[in-house]
Amino acid sequence: RLPGMPNSEVSKILGDMWRRLPDEQKEKFRSESESIRRKHKQEHPDYRYHPNRHSRKTKMLDANSPVATSLIASSKQPQQRSLTPTVCNSRLMGVKDDSHTR
């Protein structure tokens, strides 16, 4: 777990890690995945995936409500992104980061 790190950053890290794995290691995961898939199909032959389709209904907020006031105020403030996840990515991946020497 990486507390405080957004799922999008975690997904990027995992994607990078996967792409860097040697084919032999990837094959172990693919083989295990295939055996789990076959076992599930054998145990649940009639199973079909049916994703829930959530409608995208939007709620109307009273412009004077505390939630709306807070949203309006925060949208007017400049967004600041933390660079910490990006700096950590290279360390987690074992990649040499030369950006600080420029």
Backbone as XML, in Angstrom:
<?xml version="1.0"?>
<chain id="A" units="angstrom">
  <residue number="1" name="ARG">
    <atom name="N" x="0.831" y="-1.186" z="0.000"/>
    <atom name="CA" x="0.000" y="0.000" z="0.000"/>
    <atom name="C" x="0.872" y="1.244" z="0.000"/>
  </residue>
  <residue number="2" name="LEU">
    <atom name="N" x="0.397" y="2.228" z="-0.704"/>
    <atom name="CA" x="1.081" y="3.510" z="-0.761"/>
    <atom name="C" x="0.100" y="4.575" z="-0.301"/>
  </residue>
  <residue number="3" name="PRO">
    <atom name="N" x="0.011" y="4.816" z="1.029"/>
    <atom name="CA" x="-0.986" y="5.750" z="1.532"/>
    <atom name="C" x="-0.800" y="7.145" z="0.966"/>
  </residue>
  <residue number="4" name="GLY">
    <atom name="N" x="-1.915" y="7.734" z="0.588"/>
    <atom name="CA" x="-1.892" y="9.096" z="0.082"/>
    <atom name="C" x="-1.557" y="9.207" z="-1.390"/>
  </residue>
  <residue number="5" name="MET">
    <atom name="N" x="-1.128" y="8.125" z="-2.032"/>
    <atom name="CA" x="-0.803" y="8.184" z="-3.453"/>
    <atom name="C" x="-2.048" y="7.834" z="-4.254"/>
  </residue>
  <residue number="6" name="PRO">
    <atom name="N" x="-2.403" y="8.646" z="-5.239"/>
    <atom name="CA" x="-3.602" y="8.369" z="-6.044"/>
    <atom name="C" x="-3.457" y="7.059" z="-6.833"/>
  </residue>
  <residue number="7" name="ASN">
    <atom name="N" x="-4.599" y="6.408" z="-7.072"/>
    <atom name="CA" x="-4.585" y="5.144" z="-7.824"/>
    <atom name="C" x="-3.939" y="5.305" z="-9.192"/>
  </residue>
  <residue number="8" name="SER">
    <atom name="N" x="-4.101" y="6.462" z="-9.814"/>
    <atom name="CA" x="-3.510" y="6.669" z="-11.137"/>
    <atom name="C" x="-1.987" y="6.579" z="-11.071"/>
  </residue>
  <residue number="9" name="GLU">
    <atom name="N" x="-1.380" y="7.110" z="-10.007"/>
    <atom name="CA" x="0.075" y="7.031" z="-9.846"/>
    <atom name="C" x="0.517" y="5.597" z="-9.587"/>
  </residue>
  <residue number="10" name="VAL">
    <atom name="N" x="-0.252" y="4.884" z="-8.742"/>
    <atom name="CA" x="0.067" y="3.483" z="-8.443"/>
    <atom name="C" x="-0.015" y="2.660" z="-9.722"/>
  </residue>
  <residue number="11" name="SER">
    <atom name="N" x="-1.028" y="2.906" z="-10.543"/>
    <atom name="CA" x="-1.180" y="2.181" z="-11.808"/>
    <atom name="C" x="-0.002" y="2.440" z="-12.737"/>
  </residue>
  <residue number="12" name="LYS">
    <atom name="N" x="0.487" y="3.675" z="-12.778"/>
    <atom name="CA" x="1.649" y="3.995" z="-13.616"/>
    <atom name="C" x="2.872" y="3.227" z="-13.147"/>
  </residue>
  <residue number="13" name="ILE">
    <atom name="N" x="3.074" y="3.174" z="-11.835"/>
    <atom name="CA" x="4.222" y="2.450" z="-11.280"/>
    <atom name="C" x="4.130" y="0.975" z="-11.636"/>
  </residue>
  <residue number="14" name="LEU">
    <atom name="N" x="2.949" y="0.398" z="-11.418"/>
    <atom name="CA" x="2.778" y="-1.032" z="-11.712"/>
    <atom name="C" x="2.943" y="-1.326" z="-13.206"/>
  </residue>
  <residue number="15" name="GLY">
    <atom name="N" x="2.444" y="-0.440" z="-14.047"/>
    <atom name="CA" x="2.603" y="-0.616" z="-15.489"/>
    <atom name="C" x="4.065" y="-0.587" z="-15.895"/>
  </residue>
  <residue number="16" name="ASP">
    <atom name="N" x="4.817" y="0.344" z="-15.317"/>
    <atom name="CA" x="6.254" y="0.413" z="-15.592"/>
    <atom name="C" x="6.959" y="-0.851" z="-15.120"/>
  </residue>
  <residue number="17" name="MET">
    <atom name="N" x="6.583" y="-1.318" z="-13.928"/>
    <atom name="CA" x="7.212" y="-2.533" z="-13.394"/>
    <atom name="C" x="6.930" y="-3.724" z="-14.310"/>
  </residue>
  <residue number="18" name="TRP">
    <atom name="N" x="5.689" y="-3.844" z="-14.782"/>
    <atom name="CA" x="5.314" y="-4.955" z="-15.660"/>
    <atom name="C" x="6.113" y="-4.909" z="-16.965"/>
  </residue>
  <residue number="19" name="ARG">
    <atom name="N" x="6.205" y="-3.727" z="-17.564"/>
    <atom name="CA" x="6.924" y="-3.608" z="-18.837"/>
    <atom name="C" x="8.401" y="-3.951" z="-18.699"/>
  </residue>
  <residue number="20" name="ARG">
    <atom name="N" x="8.956" y="-3.755" z="-17.512"/>
    <atom name="CA" x="10.380" y="-4.035" z="-17.303"/>
    <atom name="C" x="10.670" y="-5.475" z="-16.916"/>
  </residue>
  <residue number="21" name="LEU">
    <atom name="N" x="9.631" y="-6.247" z="-16.608"/>
    <atom name="CA" x="9.839" y="-7.647" z="-16.239"/>
    <atom name="C" x="10.332" y="-8.438" z="-17.448"/>
  </residue>
  <residue number="22" name="PRO">
    <atom name="N" x="11.251" y="-9.360" z="-17.228"/>
    <atom name="CA" x="11.660" y="-10.241" z="-18.327"/>
    <atom name="C" x="10.485" y="-11.132" z="-18.750"/>
  </residue>
  <residue number="23" name="ASP">
    <atom name="N" x="10.493" y="-11.560" z="-20.001"/>
    <atom name="CA" x="9.397" y="-12.382" z="-20.528"/>
    <atom name="C" x="9.188" y="-13.659" z="-19.717"/>
  </residue>
  <residue number="24" name="GLU">
    <atom name="N" x="10.266" y="-14.230" z="-19.183"/>
    <atom name="CA" x="10.146" y="-15.470" z="-18.393"/>
    <atom name="C" x="9.292" y="-15.231" z="-17.145"/>
  </residue>
  <residue number="25" name="GLN">
    <atom name="N" x="9.492" y="-14.100" z="-16.486"/>
    <atom name="CA" x="8.697" y="-13.797" z="-15.298"/>
    <atom name="C" x="7.253" y="-13.466" z="-15.673"/>
  </residue>
  <residue number="26" name="LYS">
    <atom name="N" x="7.062" y="-12.762" z="-16.776"/>
    <atom name="CA" x="5.693" y="-12.462" z="-17.219"/>
    <atom name="C" x="4.943" y="-13.753" z="-17.508"/>
  </residue>
  <residue number="27" name="GLU">
    <atom name="N" x="5.636" y="-14.723" z="-18.090"/>
    <atom name="CA" x="5.006" y="-15.987" z="-18.457"/>
    <atom name="C" x="4.494" y="-16.723" z="-17.219"/>
  </residue>
  <residue number="28" name="LYS">
    <atom name="N" x="5.204" y="-16.622" z="-16.099"/>
    <atom name="CA" x="4.741" y="-17.258" z="-14.860"/>
    <atom name="C" x="3.382" y="-16.691" z="-14.446"/>
  </residue>
  <residue number="29" name="PHE">
    <atom name="N" x="3.249" y="-15.367" z="-14.523"/>
    <atom name="CA" x="1.978" y="-14.724" z="-14.156"/>
    <atom name="C" x="0.877" y="-15.089" z="-15.145"/>
  </residue>
  <residue number="30" name="ARG">
    <atom name="N" x="1.206" y="-15.102" z="-16.423"/>
    <atom name="CA" x="0.202" y="-15.448" z="-17.443"/>
    <atom name="C" x="-0.270" y="-16.886" z="-17.271"/>
  </residue>
  <residue number="31" name="SER">
    <atom name="N" x="0.658" y="-17.779" z="-16.981"/>
    <atom name="CA" x="0.324" y="-19.186" z="-16.792"/>
    <atom name="C" x="-0.579" y="-19.366" z="-15.569"/>
  </residue>
  <residue number="32" name="GLU">
    <atom name="N" x="-0.237" y="-18.704" z="-14.464"/>
    <atom name="CA" x="-1.064" y="-18.785" z="-13.262"/>
    <atom name="C" x="-2.457" y="-18.208" z="-13.523"/>
  </residue>
  <residue number="33" name="SER">
    <atom name="N" x="-2.511" y="-17.093" z="-14.250"/>
    <atom name="CA" x="-3.786" y="-16.475" z="-14.583"/>
    <atom name="C" x="-4.655" y="-17.427" z="-15.401"/>
  </residue>
  <residue number="34" name="GLU">
    <atom name="N" x="-4.051" y="-18.083" z="-16.346"/>
    <atom name="CA" x="-4.790" y="-19.023" z="-17.198"/>
    <atom name="C" x="-5.322" y="-20.205" z="-16.390"/>
  </residue>
  <residue number="35" name="SER">
    <atom name="N" x="-4.520" y="-20.734" z="-15.465"/>
    <atom name="CA" x="-4.991" y="-21.867" z="-14.665"/>
    <atom name="C" x="-6.127" y="-21.441" z="-13.730"/>
  </residue>
  <residue number="36" name="ILE">
    <atom name="N" x="-6.048" y="-20.233" z="-13.181"/>
    <atom name="CA" x="-7.131" y="-19.722" z="-12.328"/>
    <atom name="C" x="-8.395" y="-19.525" z="-13.162"/>
  </residue>
  <residue number="37" name="ARG">
    <atom name="N" x="-8.242" y="-19.000" z="-14.381"/>
    <atom name="CA" x="-9.383" y="-18.798" z="-15.271"/>
    <atom name="C" x="-10.063" y="-20.134" z="-15.581"/>
  </residue>
  <residue number="38" name="ARG">
    <atom name="N" x="-9.262" y="-21.170" z="-15.905"/>
    <atom name="CA" x="-9.832" y="-22.493" z="-16.215"/>
    <atom name="C" x="-10.554" y="-23.090" z="-15.009"/>
  </residue>
  <residue number="39" name="LYS">
    <atom name="N" x="-9.933" y="-22.956" z="-13.821"/>
    <atom name="CA" x="-10.546" y="-23.493" z="-12.603"/>
    <atom name="C" x="-11.883" y="-22.799" z="-12.332"/>
  </residue>
  <residue number="40" name="HIS">
    <atom name="N" x="-11.924" y="-21.482" z="-12.477"/>
    <atom name="CA" x="-13.162" y="-20.737" z="-12.253"/>
    <atom name="C" x="-14.239" y="-21.169" z="-13.246"/>
  </residue>
  <residue number="41" name="LYS">
    <atom name="N" x="-13.837" y="-21.332" z="-14.497"/>
    <atom name="CA" x="-14.805" y="-21.744" z="-15.525"/>
    <atom name="C" x="-15.360" y="-23.142" z="-15.228"/>
  </residue>
  <residue number="42" name="GLN">
    <atom name="N" x="-14.508" y="-24.007" z="-14.700"/>
    <atom name="CA" x="-14.945" y="-25.361" z="-14.354"/>
    <atom name="C" x="-15.903" y="-25.337" z="-13.158"/>
  </residue>
  <residue number="43" name="GLU">
    <atom name="N" x="-15.602" y="-24.507" z="-12.163"/>
    <atom name="CA" x="-16.432" y="-24.428" z="-10.968"/>
    <atom name="C" x="-17.720" y="-23.639" z="-11.191"/>
  </residue>
  <residue number="44" name="HIS">
    <atom name="N" x="-17.701" y="-22.713" z="-12.153"/>
    <atom name="CA" x="-18.871" y="-21.865" z="-12.426"/>
    <atom name="C" x="-19.116" y="-21.792" z="-13.936"/>
  </residue>
  <residue number="45" name="PRO">
    <atom name="N" x="-19.561" y="-22.884" z="-14.532"/>
    <atom name="CA" x="-19.689" y="-22.937" z="-15.994"/>
    <atom name="C" x="-20.696" y="-21.945" z="-16.582"/>
  </residue>
  <residue number="46" name="ASP">
    <atom name="N" x="-21.693" y="-21.545" z="-15.830"/>
    <atom name="CA" x="-22.717" y="-20.646" z="-16.357"/>
    <atom name="C" x="-22.461" y="-19.177" z="-16.026"/>
  </residue>
  <residue number="47" name="TYR">
    <atom name="N" x="-21.340" y="-18.888" z="-15.393"/>
    <atom name="CA" x="-21.061" y="-17.511" z="-14.986"/>
    <atom name="C" x="-20.830" y="-16.615" z="-16.192"/>
  </residue>
  <residue number="48" name="ARG">
    <atom name="N" x="-21.465" y="-15.449" z="-16.158"/>
    <atom name="CA" x="-21.242" y="-14.420" z="-17.181"/>
    <atom name="C" x="-21.081" y="-13.096" z="-16.456"/>
  </residue>
  <residue number="49" name="TYR">
    <atom name="N" x="-20.083" y="-12.355" z="-16.822"/>
    <atom name="CA" x="-19.834" y="-11.060" z="-16.196"/>
    <atom name="C" x="-20.862" y="-10.059" z="-16.689"/>
  </residue>
  <residue number="50" name="HIS">
    <atom name="N" x="-21.522" y="-9.391" z="-15.760"/>
    <atom name="CA" x="-22.507" y="-8.369" z="-16.084"/>
    <atom name="C" x="-22.178" y="-7.113" z="-15.270"/>
  </residue>
  <residue number="51" name="PRO">
    <atom name="N" x="-21.457" y="-6.196" z="-15.846"/>
    <atom name="CA" x="-21.097" y="-4.991" z="-15.090"/>
    <atom name="C" x="-22.326" y="-4.147" z="-14.783"/>
  </residue>
  <residue number="52" name="ASN">
    <atom name="N" x="-22.272" y="-3.488" z="-13.655"/>
    <atom name="CA" x="-23.357" y="-2.565" z="-13.295"/>
    <atom name="C" x="-23.212" y="-1.306" z="-14.123"/>
  </residue>
  <residue number="53" name="ARG">
    <atom name="N" x="-24.275" y="-0.895" z="-14.732"/>
    <atom name="CA" x="-24.266" y="0.331" z="-15.519"/>
    <atom name="C" x="-24.887" y="1.434" z="-14.671"/>
  </residue>
  <residue number="54" name="HIS">
    <atom name="N" x="-24.038" y="2.254" z="-14.087"/>
    <atom name="CA" x="-24.544" y="3.352" z="-13.267"/>
    <atom name="C" x="-24.868" y="4.527" z="-14.168"/>
  </residue>
  <residue number="55" name="SER">
    <atom name="N" x="-26.023" y="5.081" z="-13.941"/>
    <atom name="CA" x="-26.359" y="6.264" z="-14.723"/>
    <atom name="C" x="-25.568" y="7.437" z="-14.174"/>
  </residue>
  <residue number="56" name="ARG">
    <atom name="N" x="-25.306" y="8.381" z="-15.009"/>
    <atom name="CA" x="-24.524" y="9.549" z="-14.599"/>
    <atom name="C" x="-25.457" y="10.712" z="-14.276"/>
  </residue>
  <residue number="57" name="LYS">
    <atom name="N" x="-26.258" y="10.507" z="-13.263"/>
    <atom name="CA" x="-27.167" y="11.565" z="-12.833"/>
    <atom name="C" x="-26.369" y="12.577" z="-12.017"/>
  </residue>
  <residue number="58" name="THR">
    <atom name="N" x="-26.589" y="13.817" z="-12.275"/>
    <atom name="CA" x="-25.905" y="14.840" z="-11.504"/>
    <atom name="C" x="-26.884" y="15.455" z="-10.530"/>
  </residue>
  <residue number="59" name="LYS">
    <atom name="N" x="-26.407" y="15.695" z="-9.348"/>
    <atom name="CA" x="-27.245" y="16.330" z="-8.341"/>
    <atom name="C" x="-27.096" y="17.834" z="-8.467"/>
  </residue>
  <residue number="60" name="MET">
    <atom name="N" x="-28.192" y="18.497" z="-8.298"/>
    <atom name="CA" x="-28.167" y="19.953" z="-8.298"/>
    <atom name="C" x="-27.885" y="20.414" z="-6.878"/>
  </residue>
  <residue number="61" name="LEU">
    <atom name="N" x="-26.928" y="21.315" z="-6.744"/>
    <atom name="CA" x="-26.619" y="21.861" z="-5.430"/>
    <atom name="C" x="-27.185" y="23.263" z="-5.318"/>
  </residue>
  <residue number="62" name="ASP">
    <atom name="N" x="-27.657" y="23.566" z="-4.142"/>
    <atom name="CA" x="-28.053" y="24.936" z="-3.853"/>
    <atom name="C" x="-26.772" y="25.762" z="-3.803"/>
  </residue>
  <residue number="63" name="ALA">
    <atom name="N" x="-26.688" y="26.804" z="-4.569"/>
    <atom name="CA" x="-25.473" y="27.617" z="-4.667"/>
    <atom name="C" x="-25.039" y="28.181" z="-3.327"/>
  </residue>
  <residue number="64" name="ASN">
    <atom name="N" x="-25.951" y="28.276" z="-2.374"/>
    <atom name="CA" x="-25.611" y="28.827" z="-1.065"/>
    <atom name="C" x="-25.302" y="27.759" z="-0.026"/>
  </residue>
  <residue number="65" name="SER">
    <atom name="N" x="-25.361" y="26.476" z="-0.430"/>
    <atom name="CA" x="-25.086" y="25.406" z="0.528"/>
    <atom name="C" x="-23.594" y="25.383" z="0.866"/>
  </residue>
  <residue number="66" name="PRO">
    <atom name="N" x="-23.250" y="24.868" z="2.040"/>
    <atom name="CA" x="-21.833" y="24.806" z="2.421"/>
    <atom name="C" x="-20.982" y="24.003" z="1.423"/>
  </residue>
  <residue number="67" name="VAL">
    <atom name="N" x="-21.530" y="22.924" z="0.887"/>
    <atom name="CA" x="-20.792" y="22.112" z="-0.075"/>
    <atom name="C" x="-20.509" y="22.910" z="-1.341"/>
  </residue>
  <residue number="68" name="ALA">
    <atom name="N" x="-21.524" y="23.568" z="-1.872"/>
    <atom name="CA" x="-21.353" y="24.353" z="-3.088"/>
    <atom name="C" x="-20.374" y="25.495" z="-2.853"/>
  </residue>
  <residue number="69" name="THR">
    <atom name="N" x="-20.497" y="26.167" z="-1.720"/>
    <atom name="CA" x="-19.593" y="27.273" z="-1.402"/>
    <atom name="C" x="-18.153" y="26.785" z="-1.348"/>
  </residue>
  <residue number="70" name="SER">
    <atom name="N" x="-17.945" y="25.639" z="-0.725"/>
    <atom name="CA" x="-16.600" y="25.070" z="-0.630"/>
    <atom name="C" x="-16.059" y="24.691" z="-2.011"/>
  </residue>
  <residue number="71" name="LEU">
    <atom name="N" x="-16.898" y="24.079" z="-2.840"/>
    <atom name="CA" x="-16.480" y="23.697" z="-4.195"/>
    <atom name="C" x="-16.116" y="24.920" z="-5.031"/>
  </residue>
  <residue number="72" name="ILE">
    <atom name="N" x="-16.928" y="25.951" z="-4.939"/>
    <atom name="CA" x="-16.676" y="27.173" z="-5.699"/>
    <atom name="C" x="-15.364" y="27.809" z="-5.253"/>
  </residue>
  <residue number="73" name="ALA">
    <atom name="N" x="-15.149" y="27.877" z="-3.935"/>
    <atom name="CA" x="-13.923" y="28.486" z="-3.402"/>
    <atom name="C" x="-12.690" y="27.689" z="-3.824"/>
  </residue>
  <residue number="74" name="SER">
    <atom name="N" x="-12.768" y="26.361" z="-3.738"/>
    <atom name="CA" x="-11.595" y="25.547" z="-4.083"/>
    <atom name="C" x="-11.312" y="25.569" z="-5.585"/>
  </residue>
  <residue number="75" name="SER">
    <atom name="N" x="-12.335" y="25.759" z="-6.398"/>
    <atom name="CA" x="-12.113" y="25.783" z="-7.849"/>
    <atom name="C" x="-11.425" y="27.074" z="-8.283"/>
  </residue>
  <residue number="76" name="LYS">
    <atom name="N" x="-11.509" y="28.107" z="-7.456"/>
    <atom name="CA" x="-10.883" y="29.377" z="-7.800"/>
    <atom name="C" x="-9.434" y="29.460" z="-7.351"/>
  </residue>
  <residue number="77" name="GLN">
    <atom name="N" x="-9.018" y="28.523" z="-6.492"/>
    <atom name="CA" x="-7.634" y="28.518" z="-6.020"/>
    <atom name="C" x="-6.758" y="27.794" z="-7.033"/>
  </residue>
  <residue number="78" name="PRO">
    <atom name="N" x="-5.520" y="28.272" z="-7.233"/>
    <atom name="CA" x="-4.627" y="27.580" z="-8.164"/>
    <atom name="C" x="-4.309" y="26.176" z="-7.650"/>
  </residue>
  <residue number="79" name="GLN">
    <atom name="N" x="-4.291" y="25.240" z="-8.557"/>
    <atom name="CA" x="-4.005" y="23.856" z="-8.196"/>
    <atom name="C" x="-2.506" y="23.653" z="-8.037"/>
  </residue>
  <residue number="80" name="GLN">
    <atom name="N" x="-2.117" y="23.009" z="-6.964"/>
    <atom name="CA" x="-0.719" y="22.683" z="-6.759"/>
    <atom name="C" x="-0.597" y="21.174" z="-6.680"/>
  </residue>
  <residue number="81" name="ARG">
    <atom name="N" x="0.282" y="20.637" z="-7.496"/>
    <atom name="CA" x="0.509" y="19.195" z="-7.482"/>
    <atom name="C" x="1.788" y="18.905" z="-6.743"/>
  </residue>
  <residue number="82" name="SER">
    <atom name="N" x="1.747" y="17.872" z="-5.966"/>
    <atom name="CA" x="2.950" y="17.432" z="-5.270"/>
    <atom name="C" x="3.814" y="16.648" z="-6.245"/>
  </residue>
  <residue number="83" name="LEU">
    <atom name="N" x="5.081" y="16.923" z="-6.247"/>
    <atom name="CA" x="6.001" y="16.199" z="-7.113"/>
    <atom name="C" x="6.538" y="14.953" z="-6.438"/>
  </residue>
  <residue number="84" name="THR">
    <atom name="N" x="6.175" y="14.737" z="-5.203"/>
    <atom name="CA" x="6.706" y="13.612" z="-4.450"/>
    <atom name="C" x="6.475" y="12.272" z="-5.144"/>
  </residue>
  <residue number="85" name="PRO">
    <atom name="N" x="5.248" y="11.944" z="-5.623"/>
    <atom name="CA" x="5.080" y="10.648" z="-6.277"/>
    <atom name="C" x="5.989" y="10.484" z="-7.494"/>
  </residue>
  <residue number="86" name="THR">
    <atom name="N" x="6.176" y="11.535" z="-8.280"/>
    <atom name="CA" x="7.007" y="11.434" z="-9.465"/>
    <atom name="C" x="8.466" y="11.209" z="-9.078"/>
  </residue>
  <residue number="87" name="VAL">
    <atom name="N" x="8.924" y="11.918" z="-8.057"/>
    <atom name="CA" x="10.297" y="11.736" z="-7.594"/>
    <atom name="C" x="10.470" y="10.334" z="-7.050"/>
  </residue>
  <residue number="88" name="CYS">
    <atom name="N" x="9.475" y="9.840" z="-6.314"/>
    <atom name="CA" x="9.555" y="8.502" z="-5.729"/>
    <atom name="C" x="9.515" y="7.417" z="-6.797"/>
  </residue>
  <residue number="89" name="ASN">
    <atom name="N" x="8.811" y="7.657" z="-7.899"/>
    <atom name="CA" x="8.672" y="6.631" z="-8.927"/>
    <atom name="C" x="10.025" y="6.120" z="-9.385"/>
  </residue>
  <residue number="90" name="SER">
    <atom name="N" x="10.958" y="7.020" z="-9.673"/>
    <atom name="CA" x="12.246" y="6.578" z="-10.181"/>
    <atom name="C" x="12.993" y="5.775" z="-9.128"/>
  </residue>
  <residue number="91" name="ARG">
    <atom name="N" x="12.843" y="6.154" z="-7.875"/>
    <atom name="CA" x="13.508" y="5.399" z="-6.812"/>
    <atom name="C" x="12.876" y="4.026" z="-6.652"/>
  </residue>
  <residue number="92" name="LEU">
    <atom name="N" x="11.545" y="3.954" z="-6.700"/>
    <atom name="CA" x="10.861" y="2.671" z="-6.561"/>
    <atom name="C" x="11.195" y="1.736" z="-7.712"/>
  </residue>
  <residue number="93" name="MET">
    <atom name="N" x="11.378" y="2.302" z="-8.880"/>
    <atom name="CA" x="11.626" y="1.491" z="-10.069"/>
    <atom name="C" x="13.107" y="1.166" z="-10.234"/>
  </residue>
  <residue number="94" name="GLY">
    <atom name="N" x="13.977" y="1.746" z="-9.414"/>
    <atom name="CA" x="15.401" y="1.492" z="-9.541"/>
    <atom name="C" x="16.000" y="2.176" z="-10.755"/>
  </residue>
  <residue number="95" name="VAL">
    <atom name="N" x="15.373" y="3.263" z="-11.208"/>
    <atom name="CA" x="15.843" y="3.992" z="-12.373"/>
    <atom name="C" x="16.698" y="5.138" z="-11.906"/>
  </residue>
  <residue number="96" name="LYS">
    <atom name="N" x="17.816" y="5.381" z="-12.597"/>
    <atom name="CA" x="18.663" y="6.494" z="-12.233"/>
    <atom name="C" x="17.985" y="7.785" z="-12.667"/>
  </residue>
  <residue number="97" name="ASP">
    <atom name="N" x="17.879" y="8.731" z="-11.752"/>
    <atom name="CA" x="17.232" y="10.002" z="-12.029"/>
    <atom name="C" x="18.285" y="11.088" z="-12.071"/>
  </residue>
  <residue number="98" name="ASP">
    <atom name="N" x="18.559" y="11.608" z="-13.273"/>
    <atom name="CA" x="19.563" y="12.647" z="-13.427"/>
    <atom name="C" x="18.972" y="14.047" z="-13.438"/>
  </residue>
  <residue number="99" name="SER">
    <atom name="N" x="17.660" y="14.168" z="-13.202"/>
    <atom name="CA" x="17.007" y="15.480" z="-13.336"/>
    <atom name="C" x="17.534" y="16.487" z="-12.321"/>
  </residue>
  <residue number="100" name="HIS">
    <atom name="N" x="18.027" y="16.016" z="-11.166"/>
    <atom name="CA" x="18.495" y="16.956" z="-10.158"/>
    <atom name="C" x="19.885" y="17.507" z="-10.470"/>
  </residue>
  <residue number="101" name="THR">
    <atom name="N" x="20.578" y="16.961" z="-11.453"/>
    <atom name="CA" x="21.924" y="17.417" z="-11.787"/>
    <atom name="C" x="21.928" y="18.467" z="-12.865"/>
  </residue>
  <residue number="102" name="ARG">
    <atom name="N" x="20.772" y="18.774" z="-13.433"/>
    <atom name="CA" x="20.690" y="19.753" z="-14.537"/>
    <atom name="C" x="20.666" y="21.163" z="-14.044"/>
  </residue>
</chain>
